[in-house]
Short mmCIF file of C-alpha atoms in Angstrom, two decimals:
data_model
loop_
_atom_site.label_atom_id
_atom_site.label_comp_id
_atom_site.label_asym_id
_atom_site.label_seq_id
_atom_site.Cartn_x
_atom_site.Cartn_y
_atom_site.Cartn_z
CA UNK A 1 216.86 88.04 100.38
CA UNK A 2 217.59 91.82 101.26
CA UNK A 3 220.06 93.67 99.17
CA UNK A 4 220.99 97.24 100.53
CA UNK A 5 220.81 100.52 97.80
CA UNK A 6 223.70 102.77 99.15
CA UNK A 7 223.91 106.21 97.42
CA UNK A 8 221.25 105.79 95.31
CA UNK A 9 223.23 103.26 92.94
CA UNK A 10 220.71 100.93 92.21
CA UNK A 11 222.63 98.98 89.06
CA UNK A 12 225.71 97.81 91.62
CA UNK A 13 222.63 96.68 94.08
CA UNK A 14 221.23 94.69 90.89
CA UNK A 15 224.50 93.26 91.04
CA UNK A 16 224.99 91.93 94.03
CA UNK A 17 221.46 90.55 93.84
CA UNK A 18 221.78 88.66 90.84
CA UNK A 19 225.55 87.80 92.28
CA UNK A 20 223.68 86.16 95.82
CA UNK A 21 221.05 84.41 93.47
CA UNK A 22 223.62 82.55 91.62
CA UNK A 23 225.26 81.49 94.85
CA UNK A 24 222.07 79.93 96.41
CA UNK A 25 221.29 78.33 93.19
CA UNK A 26 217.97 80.08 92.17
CA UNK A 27 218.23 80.56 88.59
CA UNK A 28 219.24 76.98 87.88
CA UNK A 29 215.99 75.73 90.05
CA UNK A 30 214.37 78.47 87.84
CA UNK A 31 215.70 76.62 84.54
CA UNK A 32 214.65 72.96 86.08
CA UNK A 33 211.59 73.98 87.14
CA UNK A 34 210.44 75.33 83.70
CA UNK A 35 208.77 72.24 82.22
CA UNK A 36 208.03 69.41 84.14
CA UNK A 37 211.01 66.36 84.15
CA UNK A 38 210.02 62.40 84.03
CA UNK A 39 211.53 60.88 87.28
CA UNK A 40 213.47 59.01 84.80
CA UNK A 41 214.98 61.89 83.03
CA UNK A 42 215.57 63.33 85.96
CA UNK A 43 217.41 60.51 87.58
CA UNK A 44 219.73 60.58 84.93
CA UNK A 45 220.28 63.72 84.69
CA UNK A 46 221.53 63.92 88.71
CA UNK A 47 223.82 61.01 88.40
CA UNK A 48 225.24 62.44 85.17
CA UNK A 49 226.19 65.24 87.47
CA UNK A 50 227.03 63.15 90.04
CA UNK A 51 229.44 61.27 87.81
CA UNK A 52 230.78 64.86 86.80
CA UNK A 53 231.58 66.31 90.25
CA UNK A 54 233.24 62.81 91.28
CA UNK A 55 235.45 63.26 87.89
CA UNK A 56 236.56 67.27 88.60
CA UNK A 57 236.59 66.27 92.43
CA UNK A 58 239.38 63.30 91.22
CA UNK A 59 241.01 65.78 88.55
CA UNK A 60 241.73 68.15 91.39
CA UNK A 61 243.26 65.62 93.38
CA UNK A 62 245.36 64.16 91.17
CA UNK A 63 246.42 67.69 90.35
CA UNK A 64 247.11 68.97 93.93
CA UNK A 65 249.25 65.10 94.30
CA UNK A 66 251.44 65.97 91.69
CA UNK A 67 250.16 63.48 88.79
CA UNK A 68 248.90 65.96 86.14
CA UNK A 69 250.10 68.95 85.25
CA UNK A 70 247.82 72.11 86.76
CA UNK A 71 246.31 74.37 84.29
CA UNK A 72 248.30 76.97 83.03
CA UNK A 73 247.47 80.61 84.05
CA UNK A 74 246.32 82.99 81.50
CA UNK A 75 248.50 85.89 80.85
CA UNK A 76 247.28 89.01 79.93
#
């Protein structure tokens, strides 16, 4: 991964790094990868998340059809 320094501003090139990290996923891996996780653990672990991407996937839904009311935005 390749970040470019422009103008010598090295702290907004730390940014962007640790910004196109995030996005590929490398710190969680990081985390997971710490200690080593029992196939069991880890099995339950991925269909908990499973379980809670199927659940926001559904909220949004329901939200874009009309059936609950969307968030409301944050003035400030």
């Amino acid at each position: 991964m390749q970040v470019l320094v422009r103008d010598n501003n090295v702290d907004q090139a730390l940014r962007i790094l640790k910004k196109k990290l995030q996005r590929e996923g490398v710190f969680r891996e990081m985390r997971l990868r710490e200690a080593f996780e029992k196939p069991s653990i880890k099995k339950a672990r991925e269909k908990a998340e499973a379980v809670s991407r199927q659940r926001k996937l559904a909220r949004k839904q329901m939200q874009r059809d009309g059936l609950l009311p969307s968030k409301p935005k944050k003035t400030r």
